[in-house]
XYZ file of C-alpha atoms in Angstrom:
731
model
C 226.491 17.792 159.567
C 229.961 16.604 158.969
C 231.894 16.083 155.785
C 235.172 14.864 154.392
C 237.957 17.009 153.104
C 238.419 16.152 149.455
C 242.063 17.037 149.787
C 242.570 14.023 152.026
C 243.227 15.913 155.227
C 240.543 14.167 157.177
C 237.237 15.123 158.583
C 236.413 18.725 159.447
C 233.557 19.637 161.661
C 231.503 22.679 160.771
C 231.667 25.610 163.101
C 230.089 28.995 163.500
C 233.265 31.005 163.576
C 233.864 33.364 160.667
C 236.019 31.892 157.859
C 239.460 33.181 157.285
C 240.133 35.253 154.270
C 242.541 32.762 152.733
C 239.907 30.001 152.999
C 237.419 31.953 150.746
C 237.615 30.823 147.089
C 234.554 31.919 145.149
C 235.789 30.885 141.719
C 233.892 28.224 139.807
C 235.761 25.196 138.573
C 234.526 22.661 136.028
C 233.689 20.353 138.880
C 231.280 22.931 140.275
C 229.065 22.637 137.155
C 226.046 20.375 137.260
C 227.186 16.782 136.807
C 230.847 17.781 136.624
C 232.996 17.578 133.489
C 233.704 14.251 131.907
C 237.200 13.125 131.187
C 236.696 13.563 127.531
C 235.351 16.988 128.142
C 238.371 17.897 130.238
C 240.665 16.694 127.516
C 238.878 18.632 124.810
C 238.924 21.748 126.935
C 242.580 21.214 127.844
C 241.797 21.197 131.577
C 244.224 19.731 134.115
C 243.137 17.544 136.959
C 241.808 19.476 139.907
C 244.348 20.389 142.509
C 243.771 19.876 146.138
C 243.200 23.507 146.553
C 240.692 23.629 143.762
C 238.861 20.629 145.154
C 238.713 22.088 148.611
C 235.198 23.105 149.378
C 234.537 26.421 150.901
C 232.500 26.848 154.004
C 230.109 29.037 152.144
C 229.396 26.469 149.405
C 228.988 23.382 151.493
C 225.449 23.997 152.593
C 224.364 25.012 148.990
C 225.682 21.783 147.506
C 224.198 19.772 150.324
C 220.768 21.249 149.584
C 220.958 20.308 145.889
C 220.614 16.887 144.253
C 223.507 14.494 144.201
C 225.461 14.571 140.937
C 227.366 11.585 139.770
C 230.974 12.257 138.883
C 230.631 10.748 135.400
C 227.275 12.364 134.456
C 227.202 14.585 131.334
C 225.781 18.015 131.877
C 222.908 19.085 129.622
C 223.845 21.259 126.680
C 223.253 25.002 127.163
C 224.430 26.105 123.758
C 227.765 26.572 122.186
C 229.511 28.689 124.793
C 233.218 28.977 124.784
C 233.519 27.338 128.187
C 232.454 23.713 128.629
C 229.704 23.711 125.810
C 229.211 22.735 122.129
C 229.862 25.599 119.627
C 226.707 27.156 117.853
C 226.299 26.282 114.132
C 225.617 29.295 111.905
C 222.621 29.272 109.447
C 223.081 30.174 105.814
C 221.565 33.367 104.400
C 218.896 31.443 102.489
C 217.988 29.459 105.555
C 217.679 32.600 107.610
C 215.443 34.198 104.999
C 213.282 31.089 104.811
C 212.979 30.930 108.565
C 212.083 34.616 108.790
C 209.563 34.269 105.992
C 207.850 31.351 107.671
C 207.674 33.188 110.968
C 206.357 36.343 109.334
C 203.851 34.314 107.324
C 202.528 32.660 110.436
C 202.138 36.003 112.164
C 200.526 37.461 109.024
C 198.023 34.604 108.918
C 197.249 35.155 112.560
C 196.786 38.875 111.926
C 194.547 38.263 108.890
C 192.507 35.722 110.814
C 192.068 38.244 113.595
C 190.989 40.984 111.185
C 188.570 38.654 109.413
C 187.162 37.477 112.716
C 186.677 41.055 113.866
C 184.847 42.093 110.717
C 182.815 38.913 110.778
C 181.525 39.938 114.195
C 180.145 43.109 112.596
C 177.875 40.986 110.403
C 174.787 39.036 111.456
C 175.517 35.436 112.473
C 176.157 33.334 109.383
C 173.535 30.792 110.373
C 170.955 33.589 110.450
C 171.858 35.181 107.120
C 169.317 35.166 104.316
C 169.070 36.983 101.025
C 166.976 40.161 101.501
C 163.610 40.027 99.848
C 163.590 41.786 96.506
C 161.457 44.959 96.600
C 158.099 44.170 94.992
C 157.439 45.283 91.453
C 154.091 46.644 90.310
C 153.408 45.990 86.639
C 150.704 48.364 85.381
C 148.957 47.115 82.256
C 146.576 48.806 79.833
C 143.130 47.397 79.139
C 144.537 45.392 76.212
C 147.267 43.818 78.353
C 150.174 45.916 77.096
C 152.583 47.282 79.673
C 152.044 50.930 80.617
C 154.752 51.152 83.253
C 156.552 49.368 86.058
C 156.483 50.910 89.483
C 158.374 50.071 92.647
C 162.011 50.395 93.678
C 163.332 48.100 90.954
C 161.327 49.285 87.988
C 160.952 45.763 86.641
C 159.845 42.273 87.566
C 162.041 39.317 88.517
C 162.936 37.003 85.617
C 163.879 33.351 86.316
C 167.273 32.223 85.031
C 165.834 29.492 82.829
C 163.607 31.972 80.965
C 166.539 34.066 79.737
C 168.431 33.379 76.515
C 171.718 31.566 77.211
C 173.861 34.362 75.867
C 172.513 36.909 78.359
C 174.039 35.422 81.553
C 177.098 34.376 79.525
C 177.692 37.997 78.609
C 177.902 38.979 82.285
C 180.306 36.139 83.044
C 182.535 36.975 80.071
C 183.031 40.629 80.944
C 182.749 40.610 84.736
C 184.074 37.258 85.998
C 185.469 34.723 83.529
C 186.327 32.205 86.246
C 182.888 32.458 87.817
C 182.101 28.765 87.377
C 185.431 27.620 88.858
C 186.132 29.850 91.857
C 184.483 29.585 95.270
C 183.390 33.210 95.629
C 186.809 34.867 95.718
C 189.188 34.845 92.754
C 192.834 35.094 93.949
C 194.020 35.738 90.386
C 191.602 38.559 89.999
C 192.653 40.069 93.310
C 196.338 39.846 92.373
C 195.649 41.419 88.989
C 193.692 44.245 90.634
C 196.556 44.895 93.075
C 199.075 45.111 90.232
C 196.769 47.391 88.260
C 196.257 49.659 91.260
C 199.982 49.852 91.920
C 200.519 50.886 88.315
C 197.868 53.568 88.729
C 195.968 52.489 85.623
C 192.524 54.052 85.231
C 191.282 54.348 88.773
C 190.880 51.896 91.615
C 190.167 48.241 90.852
C 188.811 45.775 93.377
C 189.115 42.380 91.695
C 185.556 41.537 92.801
C 183.837 38.446 91.506
C 180.188 38.420 90.488
C 179.462 36.791 93.825
C 181.246 39.578 95.683
C 179.349 42.200 93.697
C 176.101 40.454 94.569
C 177.094 40.329 98.238
C 177.726 44.061 98.188
C 174.401 44.788 96.492
C 172.458 42.559 98.868
C 174.023 43.282 102.228
C 176.434 46.213 102.197
C 176.696 49.875 101.325
C 178.522 51.118 98.250
C 181.429 52.705 100.109
C 184.861 51.436 98.998
C 186.851 50.659 102.142
C 189.041 47.767 103.250
C 186.506 46.909 105.918
C 183.744 46.609 103.321
C 185.934 44.476 101.042
C 186.626 42.036 103.874
C 182.945 41.758 104.724
C 182.174 41.407 101.028
C 184.545 38.442 100.785
C 183.041 36.761 103.851
C 179.525 37.129 102.454
C 180.637 35.896 99.017
C 181.922 32.682 100.586
C 178.585 32.254 102.327
C 176.649 32.806 99.092
C 178.739 30.237 97.239
C 178.191 27.711 100.005
C 174.432 28.356 100.131
C 173.396 28.802 96.469
C 174.142 27.146 93.153
C 175.985 29.113 90.476
C 172.828 29.551 88.387
C 170.963 30.888 91.419
C 173.742 33.375 92.125
C 173.661 34.579 88.527
C 169.873 34.941 88.653
C 170.086 36.959 91.855
C 172.810 39.130 90.369
C 171.051 39.923 87.100
C 167.785 40.728 88.862
C 169.399 43.058 91.439
C 172.222 44.938 89.719
C 171.762 48.612 88.720
C 171.689 49.457 85.000
C 171.191 53.226 85.140
C 168.149 55.401 84.442
C 166.470 54.113 87.595
C 166.414 50.520 86.319
C 167.314 47.766 88.790
C 167.452 44.303 87.298
C 167.813 43.082 83.753
C 164.070 43.134 83.040
C 163.728 46.793 84.001
C 166.801 47.675 81.942
C 165.568 45.819 78.863
C 162.218 47.586 79.116
C 163.865 50.950 79.692
C 166.421 50.818 76.915
C 164.956 48.443 74.310
C 161.209 48.490 75.074
C 161.097 44.702 75.340
C 161.383 41.977 77.928
C 164.804 40.610 78.887
C 163.511 37.279 77.578
C 163.504 38.713 74.061
C 166.763 40.694 73.831
C 169.169 39.985 70.964
C 172.830 39.049 71.385
C 174.000 42.611 70.744
C 171.439 43.948 73.236
C 172.532 41.370 75.820
C 176.146 42.479 75.371
C 175.154 46.111 75.860
C 173.259 45.292 79.045
C 176.213 43.349 80.446
C 178.518 46.230 79.623
C 176.406 48.771 81.507
C 176.969 47.450 85.019
C 180.537 48.784 85.181
C 179.461 52.427 84.788
C 175.676 52.513 84.347
C 175.194 56.264 84.545
C 177.978 57.105 82.108
C 177.292 54.283 79.615
C 173.478 54.403 79.462
C 172.601 54.166 75.737
C 169.953 56.855 76.120
C 172.704 59.387 76.847
C 175.940 57.838 75.533
C 175.138 55.432 72.718
C 178.673 55.405 71.281
C 180.157 54.567 74.679
C 177.598 51.830 75.259
C 178.324 50.296 71.870
C 182.097 50.378 72.408
C 181.678 48.594 75.717
C 179.278 46.063 74.134
C 181.934 45.240 71.529
C 184.388 44.394 74.318
C 181.776 42.082 75.811
C 181.190 40.324 72.506
C 184.897 39.749 71.923
C 185.285 38.418 75.457
C 182.449 36.000 74.801
C 184.198 34.822 71.655
C 187.488 34.306 73.500
C 185.692 32.159 76.047
C 184.025 30.101 73.337
C 180.530 31.236 74.302
C 179.675 32.407 70.771
C 181.023 31.592 67.335
C 182.622 33.796 64.708
C 179.370 34.090 62.752
C 177.450 35.241 65.829
C 180.184 37.734 66.645
C 180.216 39.160 63.131
C 176.408 39.447 63.036
C 176.222 41.173 66.409
C 178.994 43.626 65.487
C 177.261 44.409 62.200
C 173.955 45.090 63.952
C 174.786 46.917 67.178
C 172.051 47.563 69.704
C 170.270 50.916 69.795
C 168.061 52.450 72.464
C 164.367 52.424 71.599
C 162.819 55.787 70.976
C 160.241 56.735 73.588
C 156.692 56.661 72.297
C 155.150 60.105 72.384
C 155.700 62.238 75.462
C 155.355 59.431 77.955
C 152.013 60.680 79.247
C 150.895 57.137 80.081
C 153.076 57.602 83.140
C 150.531 60.095 84.457
C 147.985 57.288 84.430
C 150.511 54.976 86.118
C 151.148 57.588 88.800
C 147.425 57.873 89.435
C 147.245 54.088 89.795
C 149.939 54.272 92.467
C 148.063 57.078 94.226
C 144.929 54.959 94.686
C 146.433 51.458 94.906
C 146.607 51.398 98.708
C 142.839 51.841 98.878
C 142.380 48.446 97.225
C 145.026 46.070 98.608
C 147.002 47.953 101.243
C 150.743 47.375 101.533
C 152.311 45.596 98.564
C 154.660 42.825 99.692
C 155.062 40.777 96.524
C 155.134 41.363 92.765
C 151.666 42.264 91.497
C 149.988 43.035 88.182
C 147.450 45.860 87.960
C 144.983 45.773 85.080
C 143.703 49.237 84.201
C 140.959 50.701 82.053
C 143.395 52.813 79.999
C 142.931 52.406 76.246
C 146.357 52.932 74.589
C 144.739 54.138 71.371
C 142.663 56.832 73.104
C 145.555 57.724 75.399
C 147.748 58.339 72.361
C 145.001 60.344 70.666
C 144.600 62.617 73.698
C 148.356 63.072 74.069
C 148.822 63.918 70.406
C 145.876 66.332 70.376
C 147.147 68.252 73.399
C 150.719 68.401 72.161
C 149.813 69.369 68.604
C 147.386 72.161 69.539
C 149.674 73.670 72.164
C 152.607 73.499 69.763
C 150.558 75.297 67.100
C 148.583 77.795 69.196
C 150.041 77.724 72.696
C 152.396 80.649 72.205
C 149.720 82.715 70.518
C 147.360 82.255 73.447
C 150.046 82.355 76.127
C 149.281 78.811 77.261
C 152.018 76.475 78.461
C 150.165 73.488 79.874
C 147.062 71.409 79.610
C 145.312 68.243 80.746
C 142.903 65.789 79.147
C 140.671 63.204 80.820
C 138.514 60.733 78.876
C 136.217 58.170 80.429
C 133.372 55.894 79.523
C 129.934 56.932 80.812
C 130.315 54.419 83.660
C 133.440 56.219 84.947
C 136.107 53.930 83.466
C 139.062 56.187 82.635
C 140.403 55.401 79.168
C 142.856 58.310 78.840
C 144.531 60.518 81.388
C 147.036 63.135 80.258
C 148.389 65.206 83.118
C 150.611 67.520 81.070
C 152.435 68.027 77.790
C 155.591 66.084 78.638
C 156.001 63.705 81.553
C 159.801 63.844 81.404
C 159.691 67.629 81.809
C 157.113 67.688 84.613
C 155.580 64.871 86.637
C 152.924 67.096 88.200
C 149.601 65.503 87.286
C 147.320 68.373 86.336
C 144.452 66.020 85.523
C 144.155 64.739 89.091
C 146.001 67.229 91.290
C 145.506 70.717 89.844
C 142.487 72.520 91.269
C 141.464 75.370 88.986
C 138.412 77.591 88.597
C 136.046 75.961 86.056
C 134.309 79.198 85.086
C 131.170 78.622 83.043
C 131.888 74.871 82.827
C 130.303 74.786 86.292
C 126.994 76.262 85.072
C 125.310 72.930 84.219
C 124.988 72.283 87.966
C 123.264 75.651 88.372
C 120.842 74.915 85.536
C 120.200 71.371 86.790
C 119.295 72.740 90.211
C 116.912 75.183 88.524
C 115.285 72.417 86.433
C 114.849 70.299 89.551
C 113.178 73.324 91.152
C 110.542 73.326 88.397
C 111.961 75.327 85.473
C 112.362 74.009 81.911
C 114.704 74.767 79.027
C 112.061 77.105 77.625
C 111.650 79.091 80.808
C 112.333 82.745 80.049
C 114.720 84.907 82.010
C 115.805 88.444 81.184
C 119.415 89.104 80.353
C 119.896 92.490 81.935
C 122.052 94.185 84.595
C 121.819 92.288 87.861
C 122.996 93.163 91.299
C 123.395 90.561 94.054
C 124.564 92.256 97.201
C 127.643 94.173 96.139
C 128.245 91.894 93.153
C 127.215 92.871 89.643
C 127.980 90.048 87.189
C 128.643 90.896 83.559
C 128.481 88.874 80.374
C 131.585 88.021 78.387
C 130.254 90.175 75.507
C 129.484 93.078 77.874
C 125.989 93.443 76.343
C 122.484 92.237 77.201
C 119.926 90.316 75.147
C 116.738 90.870 77.114
C 114.323 87.952 77.537
C 115.920 84.601 76.563
C 114.952 80.963 77.221
C 117.216 78.999 79.540
C 118.492 76.706 76.780
C 119.793 79.718 74.885
C 121.166 81.348 78.021
C 123.203 78.205 78.768
C 124.380 77.795 75.177
C 125.539 81.415 75.053
C 126.899 81.221 78.620
C 125.105 84.353 79.822
C 126.437 85.188 83.275
C 123.518 87.316 84.355
C 121.038 84.467 83.855
C 123.228 81.952 85.717
C 123.577 84.413 88.614
C 119.803 84.913 88.749
C 119.180 81.133 88.793
C 121.731 80.541 91.538
C 120.136 83.277 93.605
C 116.685 81.788 93.047
C 117.531 78.212 94.070
C 120.200 79.249 96.566
C 123.967 78.779 96.367
C 123.819 75.921 98.853
C 121.532 73.969 96.558
C 123.938 74.502 93.673
C 126.779 73.137 95.784
C 124.694 70.139 96.865
C 123.814 69.409 93.239
C 127.461 69.437 92.175
C 128.440 67.232 95.095
C 125.667 64.788 94.290
C 127.092 64.354 90.808
C 130.611 63.743 92.117
C 132.452 67.030 92.640
C 134.460 66.427 95.820
C 136.605 69.555 96.097
C 135.602 72.140 98.719
C 133.150 74.722 97.355
C 132.047 78.071 98.725
C 128.269 78.450 98.755
C 128.246 82.113 97.774
C 126.574 83.987 94.957
C 129.591 83.729 92.631
C 129.414 79.925 92.698
C 127.172 80.321 89.645
C 130.189 81.426 87.587
C 132.481 78.627 88.758
C 134.701 80.448 91.212
C 135.285 77.374 93.419
C 138.209 75.268 92.235
C 137.893 71.700 90.960
C 140.141 69.153 89.223
C 139.675 68.086 85.596
C 139.073 64.502 86.708
C 136.187 65.255 89.070
C 134.533 67.753 86.747
C 134.641 65.261 83.853
C 133.307 62.538 86.147
C 130.388 64.746 87.175
C 129.404 65.265 83.512
C 129.288 61.469 83.065
C 125.869 61.430 84.734
C 124.487 63.362 81.749
C 126.067 60.868 79.322
C 124.751 57.717 81.020
C 121.186 58.748 81.812
C 121.524 60.060 85.351
C 123.727 57.584 87.243
C 126.421 59.076 89.445
C 129.864 57.600 88.839
C 133.086 57.275 90.744
C 135.861 57.610 88.156
C 138.100 54.555 88.282
C 141.234 53.312 86.552
C 141.838 49.880 88.167
C 139.755 46.946 86.991
C 141.696 44.031 88.507
C 144.761 43.258 90.616
C 146.464 39.897 90.854
C 149.776 38.638 92.149
C 152.515 37.830 89.652
C 151.927 34.106 90.139
C 148.208 34.294 89.483
C 145.864 34.682 92.487
C 143.378 37.546 92.133
C 143.640 40.136 94.873
C 140.921 42.540 93.703
C 138.314 42.698 90.964
C 136.047 45.685 90.466
C 132.338 45.088 90.837
C 129.360 47.329 90.215
C 130.237 50.458 92.156
C 128.595 53.837 91.686
C 126.607 56.616 93.300
C 123.226 55.378 92.100
C 120.711 57.583 90.362
C 121.559 61.231 90.907
C 119.484 62.866 88.126
C 115.950 62.024 87.050
C 115.653 60.871 83.403
C 113.478 63.820 82.374
C 116.022 66.257 83.759
C 118.818 64.376 81.977
C 116.892 64.793 78.730
C 116.463 68.522 79.369
C 120.136 69.049 80.218
C 121.291 67.123 77.154
C 118.981 69.129 74.919
C 120.315 72.373 76.377
C 123.968 71.417 76.204
C 123.617 70.122 72.651
C 122.868 73.692 71.647
C 126.251 74.739 73.042
C 127.792 72.830 70.099
C 125.304 74.137 67.524
C 124.614 77.784 68.311
C 126.656 78.444 71.420
C 130.243 78.890 72.620
C 131.259 75.372 71.585
C 130.053 75.499 68.008
C 133.625 75.024 66.721
C 133.553 71.469 68.074
C 133.435 68.946 65.272
C 132.267 65.379 65.735
C 130.505 64.243 62.543
C 127.888 61.538 62.935
C 127.612 61.780 66.711
C 125.153 63.460 69.029
C 127.364 65.467 71.368
C 126.825 67.982 74.146
C 129.034 69.948 76.477
C 129.963 73.239 78.043
C 132.823 75.683 77.724
C 134.378 77.513 80.642
C 136.703 80.478 81.117
C 137.831 81.697 84.521
C 138.487 85.264 85.652
C 141.167 87.154 83.710
C 141.456 84.217 81.276
C 143.576 82.194 83.689
C 141.832 78.924 82.834
C 140.058 77.644 79.755
C 137.885 74.512 79.737
C 135.670 72.365 77.604
C 133.890 69.282 78.902
C 131.868 67.447 76.279
C 130.348 64.011 75.823
C 128.501 61.537 73.655
C 126.632 58.416 74.663
C 129.961 56.521 74.466
C 132.652 58.840 75.806
C 133.104 61.861 78.111
C 136.172 64.080 77.707
C 137.299 67.094 79.685
C 140.052 69.496 78.612
C 141.813 72.202 80.619
C 144.540 74.588 79.460
C 146.379 77.342 81.307
C 149.626 78.051 83.144
C 150.887 76.301 86.253
C 151.651 79.558 88.033
C 148.172 80.933 87.409
C 149.278 83.790 85.165
C 146.592 84.999 82.744
C 146.609 83.681 79.204
C 146.247 85.827 76.110
C 142.460 85.519 76.017
C 142.421 81.747 75.781
C 138.794 80.706 76.285
C 136.894 77.470 76.352
C 135.686 78.032 72.813
C 139.122 78.061 71.160
C 142.032 75.876 72.369
C 140.056 73.445 74.572
C 137.404 72.868 71.921
C 140.090 72.172 69.308
C 141.858 69.661 71.587
C 138.541 68.015 72.480
C 137.520 67.670 68.827
C 140.813 66.011 67.823
C 140.708 63.647 70.782
C 137.092 62.603 70.357
C 137.315 62.192 66.584
C 140.285 59.848 66.907
C 138.821 57.997 69.860
C 135.328 57.453 68.442
C 136.329 56.933 64.832
C 136.137 53.118 64.908
C 132.983 53.050 67.059
C 129.345 53.045 66.018
C 127.510 56.284 66.945
C 124.978 56.103 69.757
C 122.351 58.629 70.795
C 122.472 60.673 73.960
C 120.171 59.497 76.771
C 116.689 60.956 76.973
C 115.745 60.740 73.343
C 115.969 64.500 72.978
C 113.747 66.753 74.999
C 110.867 68.273 73.095
C 109.228 71.581 74.023
C 105.475 71.441 74.774
C 103.070 72.096 71.921
C 101.685 75.581 71.296
C 98.699 76.565 73.463
C 97.624 79.214 70.934
C 99.039 79.769 67.444
C 102.350 81.498 67.781
C 102.196 81.476 71.590
C 104.350 78.758 73.223
C 103.292 77.172 76.466
C 105.360 78.467 79.333
C 107.939 75.917 80.301
C 108.442 77.122 83.834
C 106.535 78.516 86.728
C 104.900 81.924 86.235
C 107.432 83.661 88.496
C 111.046 83.169 89.454
C 111.727 81.084 92.527
C 111.895 83.108 95.700
C 114.741 82.216 98.015
C 114.390 83.742 101.414
C 118.153 83.725 101.943
C 118.911 85.385 98.653
C 119.758 89.059 98.277
C 119.110 89.008 94.529
C 117.245 92.120 93.413
C 114.868 92.096 90.438
C 115.205 95.285 88.457
C 111.506 95.292 87.479
C 108.361 93.419 88.402
C 106.747 91.261 85.737
C 103.275 92.081 84.550
C 100.274 89.786 84.322
C 100.966 88.655 80.753
C 104.574 87.949 81.507
C 103.586 85.876 84.510
C 101.035 83.878 82.469
C 103.379 83.061 79.627
C 106.588 82.867 81.590
C 108.561 85.272 79.469
C 110.308 86.927 82.405
């Protein structure tokens, strides 16, 4: 390509020869800039018109310019900033402007960072559209036969109470002390957060989070209790979701029914029952203020352990309510003058043993509990209190003397309905239920099953057996008195609890038959069918032994002891109702009459003669195990059967505690109190009468002429009876 020399020297043709050194000018002039300088620009910059030499293009630049776009000589170059050469000077910002600019930039980046952090933590939660409030753990309300509450069971310890059923000042108390702007914020309270930050920076009394009630609820429903920034962020996200999904009243209801109040109480109903022995529906203003004050530090402020601290906190709540206009001056003054106090527990809390037993058997009736239910029981609060007081009073008075630390009492109606169940002296001290779980040797309290087996084999209460040394294999049983009475009728042998006679009878009928008899009447514990079974060496529980005696009290029907009469859901539908359930007839009426006649003599001439129950026909049997480790008395009337056990949990021997002393005293106090208001009824059978005399002064033999022979028995008779003895059954 050709070109023109801008210096006016004519056309020059391009060539390939190397340029001369004096032709090379690599300096940039204003004209070399894009668009070239304007005249005004040249004047402002003080530039002189280009010389011919300056305008002379170099061989090296010609091709570069030719490759670029054409630039008009009067075109203004775009601004590149305020450089010193050919540009506009940069304007400096003020200090305030710079700070504002920096703040805006930093704020934008901070918002981006916060959004990123929130988004990250949101991904650690379930999708918002799939969130739902976790189902509240079901509560099991256990009621006595008269409808009064025995106990609440379940994780919460109390039922759910609807918001509209609570007095207005109860939710107001929570709002006043925990979140005064609850009804105006949208789940997060910026003022509260700022205040918490300032408080934390000052280092005042621990770490504060500025959480709203909604945030606290979110934490309780969805998160753990750890206090980390991550958890606070998730808490805030969930609080926003709760506020968007539920009304304020619904959030308050959820909060009050889920928050922890100490002493194992979750929810305001459980707390009101625990601390004030009343429903949350019935709490006073001062009690409501105390409940609201507990949620900050429930373990430290529980009124059962720190009443002064709980009252001080309640006063703060009341004054906050006044400041917010929730209560008037008169209400404030009245509440301050009558501060709340924790209710004193009634007795030793032994009704909880009955409640525990309900929980042990509940699955057998309705399976897994998935909603709030109400369990109606057969427990009679009056008899339960009588049994508890009798056990506690007698052990307090005589327990140390006899070396006895524990005891159990079971009372039931003759049909097996349990009306009292005391599993120990003090439930708070020990929750081990000795009435249903402790298997102990019953001693002579097991002998009625031996005698019943003998009666069913053909003997009678007047059958004579000789109280004398007996040897069965390598075993030689001895009487408690260590002496022998010679020939005695069975009714006297049972009343006096003669071991040698019981051993002879068990050997005659066979130990296996004794075991089968006890099982038929309801003893379910494993039993060894050996010779010593006659003296009660196989262990049983107080509940099953008392239940087995019920057959004597009701005329021969076997019973299955029960404590649950009905179960229904909290909203009404019946889930279970007990029908006629039993073991059927297990003892013939004539044998019931014989056994009742024999065991009545235990309370008149025998080991239980210290039992006192004026106006009632009563029968029973004492029992003392080896080395005085266990002492028993199981007795009954036509209206009530009660079994008593005393001893030590570790099995250490007592100081000669026997069935005839401590157990009889506890039984008498329990039965007298329980049967006092009731009309006496006779024992079944009408009282067994001995046959008339065959000859004057010679009674008719009540049993067979000789003892029963058991081919599997190794019982040895010391002497053979003569003809007269065989005829009249005096052996």
